[in-house]
Short mmCIF file of C-alpha atoms in Angstrom, two decimals:
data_model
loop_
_atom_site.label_atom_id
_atom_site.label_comp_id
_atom_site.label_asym_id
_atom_site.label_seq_id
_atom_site.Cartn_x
_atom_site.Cartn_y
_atom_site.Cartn_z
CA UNK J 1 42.46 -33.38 -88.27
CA UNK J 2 40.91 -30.96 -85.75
CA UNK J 3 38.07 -28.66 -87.43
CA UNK J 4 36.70 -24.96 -86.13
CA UNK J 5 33.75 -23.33 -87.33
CA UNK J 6 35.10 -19.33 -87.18
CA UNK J 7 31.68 -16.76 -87.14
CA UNK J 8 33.18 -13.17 -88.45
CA UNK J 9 35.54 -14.63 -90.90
CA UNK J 10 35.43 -12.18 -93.64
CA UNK J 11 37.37 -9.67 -91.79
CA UNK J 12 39.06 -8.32 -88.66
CA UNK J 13 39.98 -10.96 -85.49
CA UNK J 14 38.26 -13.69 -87.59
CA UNK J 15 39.75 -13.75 -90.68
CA UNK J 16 43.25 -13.63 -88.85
CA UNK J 17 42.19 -16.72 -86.77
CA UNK J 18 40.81 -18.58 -89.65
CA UNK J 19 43.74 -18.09 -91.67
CA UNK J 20 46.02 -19.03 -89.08
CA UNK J 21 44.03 -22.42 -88.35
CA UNK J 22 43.82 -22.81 -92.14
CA UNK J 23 47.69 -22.76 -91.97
CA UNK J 24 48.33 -24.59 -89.07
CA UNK J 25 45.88 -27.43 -91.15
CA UNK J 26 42.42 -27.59 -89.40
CA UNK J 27 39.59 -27.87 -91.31
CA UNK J 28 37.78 -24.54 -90.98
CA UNK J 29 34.41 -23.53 -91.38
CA UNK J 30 34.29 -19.84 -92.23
CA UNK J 31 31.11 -17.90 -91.29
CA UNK J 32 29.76 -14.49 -91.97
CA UNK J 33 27.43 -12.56 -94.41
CA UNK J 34 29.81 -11.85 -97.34
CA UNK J 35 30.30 -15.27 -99.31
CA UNK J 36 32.39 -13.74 -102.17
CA UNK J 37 35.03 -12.53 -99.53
CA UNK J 38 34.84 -15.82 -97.38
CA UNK J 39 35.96 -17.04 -100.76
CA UNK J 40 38.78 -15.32 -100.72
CA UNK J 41 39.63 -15.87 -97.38
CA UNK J 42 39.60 -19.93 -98.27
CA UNK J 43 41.77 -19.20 -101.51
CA UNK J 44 41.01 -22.46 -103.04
CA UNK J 45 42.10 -24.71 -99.41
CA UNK J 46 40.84 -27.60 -99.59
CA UNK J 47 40.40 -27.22 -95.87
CA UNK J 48 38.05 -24.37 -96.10
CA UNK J 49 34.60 -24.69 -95.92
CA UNK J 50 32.55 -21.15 -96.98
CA UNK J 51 29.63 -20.68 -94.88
CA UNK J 52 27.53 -18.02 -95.72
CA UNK J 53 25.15 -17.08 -93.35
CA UNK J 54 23.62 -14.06 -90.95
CA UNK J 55 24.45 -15.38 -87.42
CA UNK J 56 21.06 -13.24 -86.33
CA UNK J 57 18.87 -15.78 -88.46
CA UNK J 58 18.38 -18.94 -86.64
CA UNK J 59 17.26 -21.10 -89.62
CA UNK J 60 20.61 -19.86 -91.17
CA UNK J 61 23.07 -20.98 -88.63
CA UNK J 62 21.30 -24.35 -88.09
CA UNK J 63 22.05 -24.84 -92.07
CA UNK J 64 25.95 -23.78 -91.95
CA UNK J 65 26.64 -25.84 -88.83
CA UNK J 66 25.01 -28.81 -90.39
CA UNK J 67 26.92 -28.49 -93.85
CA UNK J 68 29.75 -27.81 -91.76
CA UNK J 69 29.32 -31.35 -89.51
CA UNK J 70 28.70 -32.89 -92.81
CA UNK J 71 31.80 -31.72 -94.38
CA UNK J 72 34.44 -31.89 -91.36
CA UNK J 73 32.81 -34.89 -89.59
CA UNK J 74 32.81 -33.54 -86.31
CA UNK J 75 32.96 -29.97 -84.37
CA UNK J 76 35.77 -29.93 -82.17
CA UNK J 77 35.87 -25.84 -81.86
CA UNK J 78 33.75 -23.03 -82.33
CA UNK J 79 35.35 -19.61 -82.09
CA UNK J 80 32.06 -17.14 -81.73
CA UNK J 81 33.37 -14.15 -83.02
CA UNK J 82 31.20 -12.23 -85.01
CA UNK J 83 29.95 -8.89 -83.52
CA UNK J 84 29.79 -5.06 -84.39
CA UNK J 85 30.37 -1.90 -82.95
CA UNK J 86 26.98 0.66 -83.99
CA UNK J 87 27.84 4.77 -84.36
CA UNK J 88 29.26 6.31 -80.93
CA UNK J 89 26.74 7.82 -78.78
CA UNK J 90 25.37 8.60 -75.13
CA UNK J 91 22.39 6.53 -74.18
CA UNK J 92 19.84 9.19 -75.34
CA UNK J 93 21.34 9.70 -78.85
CA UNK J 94 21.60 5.49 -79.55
CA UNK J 95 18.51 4.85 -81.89
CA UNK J 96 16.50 1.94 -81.35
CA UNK J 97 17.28 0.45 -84.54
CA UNK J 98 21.06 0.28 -83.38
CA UNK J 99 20.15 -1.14 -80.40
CA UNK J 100 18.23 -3.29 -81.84
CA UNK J 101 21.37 -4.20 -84.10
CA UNK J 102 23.32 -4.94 -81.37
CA UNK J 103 21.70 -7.20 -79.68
CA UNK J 104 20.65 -9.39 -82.55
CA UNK J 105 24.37 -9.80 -83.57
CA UNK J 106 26.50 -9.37 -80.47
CA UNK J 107 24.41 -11.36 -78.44
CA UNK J 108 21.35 -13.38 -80.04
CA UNK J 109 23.47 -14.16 -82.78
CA UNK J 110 26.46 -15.65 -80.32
CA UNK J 111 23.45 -17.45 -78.40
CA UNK J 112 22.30 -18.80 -81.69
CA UNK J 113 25.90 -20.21 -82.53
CA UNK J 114 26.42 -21.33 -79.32
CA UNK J 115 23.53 -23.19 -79.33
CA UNK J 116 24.09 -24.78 -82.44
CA UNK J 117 27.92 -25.83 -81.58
CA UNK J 118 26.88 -27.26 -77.96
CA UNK J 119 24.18 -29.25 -79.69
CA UNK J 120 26.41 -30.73 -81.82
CA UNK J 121 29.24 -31.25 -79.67
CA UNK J 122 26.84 -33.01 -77.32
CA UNK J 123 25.17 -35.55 -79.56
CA UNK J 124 28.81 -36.09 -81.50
CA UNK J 125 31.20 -39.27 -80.79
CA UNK J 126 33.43 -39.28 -79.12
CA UNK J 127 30.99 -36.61 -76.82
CA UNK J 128 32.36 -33.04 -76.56
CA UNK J 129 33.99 -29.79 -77.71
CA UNK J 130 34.87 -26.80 -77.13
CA UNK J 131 33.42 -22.83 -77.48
CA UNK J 132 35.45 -20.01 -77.28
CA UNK J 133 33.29 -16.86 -76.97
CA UNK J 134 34.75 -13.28 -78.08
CA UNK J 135 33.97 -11.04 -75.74
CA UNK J 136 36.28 -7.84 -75.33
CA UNK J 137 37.48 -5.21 -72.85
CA UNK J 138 34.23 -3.66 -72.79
CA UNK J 139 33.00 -6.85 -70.90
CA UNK J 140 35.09 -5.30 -67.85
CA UNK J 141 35.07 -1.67 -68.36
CA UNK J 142 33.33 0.63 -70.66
CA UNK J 143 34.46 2.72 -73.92
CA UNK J 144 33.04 6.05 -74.18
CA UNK J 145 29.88 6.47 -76.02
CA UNK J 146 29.36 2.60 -76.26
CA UNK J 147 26.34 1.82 -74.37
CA UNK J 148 25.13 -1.04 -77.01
CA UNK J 149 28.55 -2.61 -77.22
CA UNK J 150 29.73 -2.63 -73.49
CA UNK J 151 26.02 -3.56 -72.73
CA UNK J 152 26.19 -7.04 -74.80
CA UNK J 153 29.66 -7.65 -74.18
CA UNK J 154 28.92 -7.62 -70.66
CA UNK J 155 26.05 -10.57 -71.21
CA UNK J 156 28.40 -12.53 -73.36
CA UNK J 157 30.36 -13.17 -69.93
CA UNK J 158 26.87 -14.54 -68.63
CA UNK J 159 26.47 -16.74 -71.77
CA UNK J 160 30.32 -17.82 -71.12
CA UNK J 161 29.76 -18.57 -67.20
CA UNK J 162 26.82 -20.31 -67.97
CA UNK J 163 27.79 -22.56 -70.91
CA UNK J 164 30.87 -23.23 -69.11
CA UNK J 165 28.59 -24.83 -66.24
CA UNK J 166 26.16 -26.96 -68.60
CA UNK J 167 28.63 -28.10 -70.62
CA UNK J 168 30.71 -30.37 -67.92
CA UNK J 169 28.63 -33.36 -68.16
CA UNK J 170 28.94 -33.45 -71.84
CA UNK J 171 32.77 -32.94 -72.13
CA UNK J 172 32.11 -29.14 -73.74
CA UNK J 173 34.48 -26.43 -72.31
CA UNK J 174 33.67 -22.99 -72.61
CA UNK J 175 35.98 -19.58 -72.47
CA UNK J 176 36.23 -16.44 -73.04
CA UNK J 177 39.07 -14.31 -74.51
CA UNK J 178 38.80 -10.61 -73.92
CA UNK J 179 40.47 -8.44 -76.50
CA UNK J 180 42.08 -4.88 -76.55
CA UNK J 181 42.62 -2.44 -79.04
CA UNK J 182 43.93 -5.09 -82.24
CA UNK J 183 44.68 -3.57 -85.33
CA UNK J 184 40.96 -4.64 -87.56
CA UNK J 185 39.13 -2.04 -89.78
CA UNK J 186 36.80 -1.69 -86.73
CA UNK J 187 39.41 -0.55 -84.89
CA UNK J 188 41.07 2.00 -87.75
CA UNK J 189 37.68 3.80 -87.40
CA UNK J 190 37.96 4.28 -84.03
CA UNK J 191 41.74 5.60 -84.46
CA UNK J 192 40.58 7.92 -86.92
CA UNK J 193 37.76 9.22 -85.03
CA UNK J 194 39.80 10.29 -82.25
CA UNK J 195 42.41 11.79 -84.38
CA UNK J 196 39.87 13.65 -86.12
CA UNK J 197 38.18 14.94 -82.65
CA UNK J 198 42.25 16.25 -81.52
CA UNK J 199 42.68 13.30 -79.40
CA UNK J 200 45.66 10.68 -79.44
CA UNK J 201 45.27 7.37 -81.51
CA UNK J 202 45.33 4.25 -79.22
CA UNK J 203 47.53 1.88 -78.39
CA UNK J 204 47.48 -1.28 -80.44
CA UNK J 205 48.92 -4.74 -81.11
CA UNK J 206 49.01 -6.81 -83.81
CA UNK J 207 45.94 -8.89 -84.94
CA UNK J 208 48.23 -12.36 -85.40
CA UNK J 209 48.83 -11.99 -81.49
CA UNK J 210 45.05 -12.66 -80.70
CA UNK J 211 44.62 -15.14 -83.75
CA UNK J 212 47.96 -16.74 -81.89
CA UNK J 213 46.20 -16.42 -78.33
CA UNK J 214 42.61 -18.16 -79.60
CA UNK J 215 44.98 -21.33 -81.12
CA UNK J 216 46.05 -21.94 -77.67
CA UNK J 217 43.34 -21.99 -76.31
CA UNK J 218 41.87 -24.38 -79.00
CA UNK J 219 44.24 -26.21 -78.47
CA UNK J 220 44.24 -27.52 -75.18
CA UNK J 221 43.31 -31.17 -74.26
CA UNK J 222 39.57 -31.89 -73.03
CA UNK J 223 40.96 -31.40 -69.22
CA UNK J 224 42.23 -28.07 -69.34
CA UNK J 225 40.25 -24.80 -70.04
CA UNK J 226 41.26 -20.90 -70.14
CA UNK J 227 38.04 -19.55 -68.71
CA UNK J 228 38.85 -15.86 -69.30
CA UNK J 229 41.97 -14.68 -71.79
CA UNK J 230 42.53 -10.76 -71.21
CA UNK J 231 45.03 -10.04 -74.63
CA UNK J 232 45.56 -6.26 -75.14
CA UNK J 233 47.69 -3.73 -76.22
CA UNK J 234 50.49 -2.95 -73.17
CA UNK J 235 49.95 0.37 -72.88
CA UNK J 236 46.37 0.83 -73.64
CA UNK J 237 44.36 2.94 -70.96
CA UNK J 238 42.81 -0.48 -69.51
CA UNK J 239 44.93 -1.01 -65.99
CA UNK J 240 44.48 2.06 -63.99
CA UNK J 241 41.23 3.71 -65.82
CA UNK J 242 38.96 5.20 -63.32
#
């Protein structure tokens, strides 16, 4: 039985991918910060394992990855997920704090998981694995008003480039699937913002066409790799902007 560990799983693109896998009968570990909603995402599966944890806190995701070795046997897939979007806002509006938010989720906190997965995956037999990093439209081109998102999305691409590299002599493949306008809660307030400012909601897609897009790519064999996965709405305002 393959196994994933899942970071964002109480919600949005996670909670679609994890319950996908969960159908499709890995054994998934399911990470975030809310441990009575990652309950109900695992609904009692007996190949769910709840992982409650703040990706931002090192000593945290050490202890989930471990219990979730320990459960699974082995790491075959990490899907690093989590992130957040802070309030809308030119550079000199953003507050520190935000920024500061950011960073220690969107990017520390996917450096933190992906240093716990390639660890694993390295030291594991048979030797390997794979990481899937979410990184997102705004790792091309930028959203209005979203300095700290665009910002670390853009260095998730670095992390992606660069664990892609290190990882060949230890059978670990890393890629990156870039993501446009799904339907999450993250995205509804975005909608609604621009509704409420006069403007026209976005163009979306259907969250179960990324979780569908992230299964491929966890599941192909060691030899192959998707290095970047753009998956967006068709008509969103991506091709052409400028």
């Amino acid at each position: 039985m393959n196994s994933i560990l899942v970071t964002g799983a109480s919600g949005g693109i996670g909670r679609a991918c994890a319950d996908l896998f969960l159908a499709k009968g890995w054994t998934v570990g399911l990470l975030a910060r809310r441990g009575a909603v990652l309950e109900e995402v695992a609904a009692g599966r007996s190949n769910a394992v709840v992982l409650e944890a703040d990706v931002s806190d090192p000593a945290a995701v050490e202890a989930a990855f471990d219990r979730f070795q320990g459960a699974a046997g082995r790491l075959d897939v990490l899907f690093n997920n989590a992130g957040l979007f802070t309030p809308a806002a030119t550079i000199d509006e953003v507050t520190l704090d935000d920024w500061k938010q950011a960073l220690d989720v969107n990017l520390t906190g996917m450096f933190l998981c992906a240093r716990a997965a390639f660890a694993r995956m390295r030291r594991q037999t048979p030797q390997g694995g794979r990481i899937i990093n979410n990184g997102s439209i705004s790792a091309h081109v930028p959203r209005a008003g979203a300095v700290t998102y665009t910002v670390t999305k853009h260095a998730v691409t670095g992390l992606t480039r660069q664990l892609s590299l290190d990882g060949r002599p230890f059978d670990i493949a890393c890629g990156q699937i870039d993501i446009g306008n799904a339907r999450t809660d993250l995205l509804q307030g975005i909608a609604d913002a621009a509704v409420a400012a006069g403007h026209e909601p976005p163009e979306t897609m259907d969250v179960a066409d990324v979780a569908r897009s992230v299964l491929h790519m966890a599941n192909l064999p060691p030899e192959a790799n998707v290095q970047f996965m753009t998956v967006m709405a068709s008509k969103m305002p991506y091709i052409g902007r400028g």
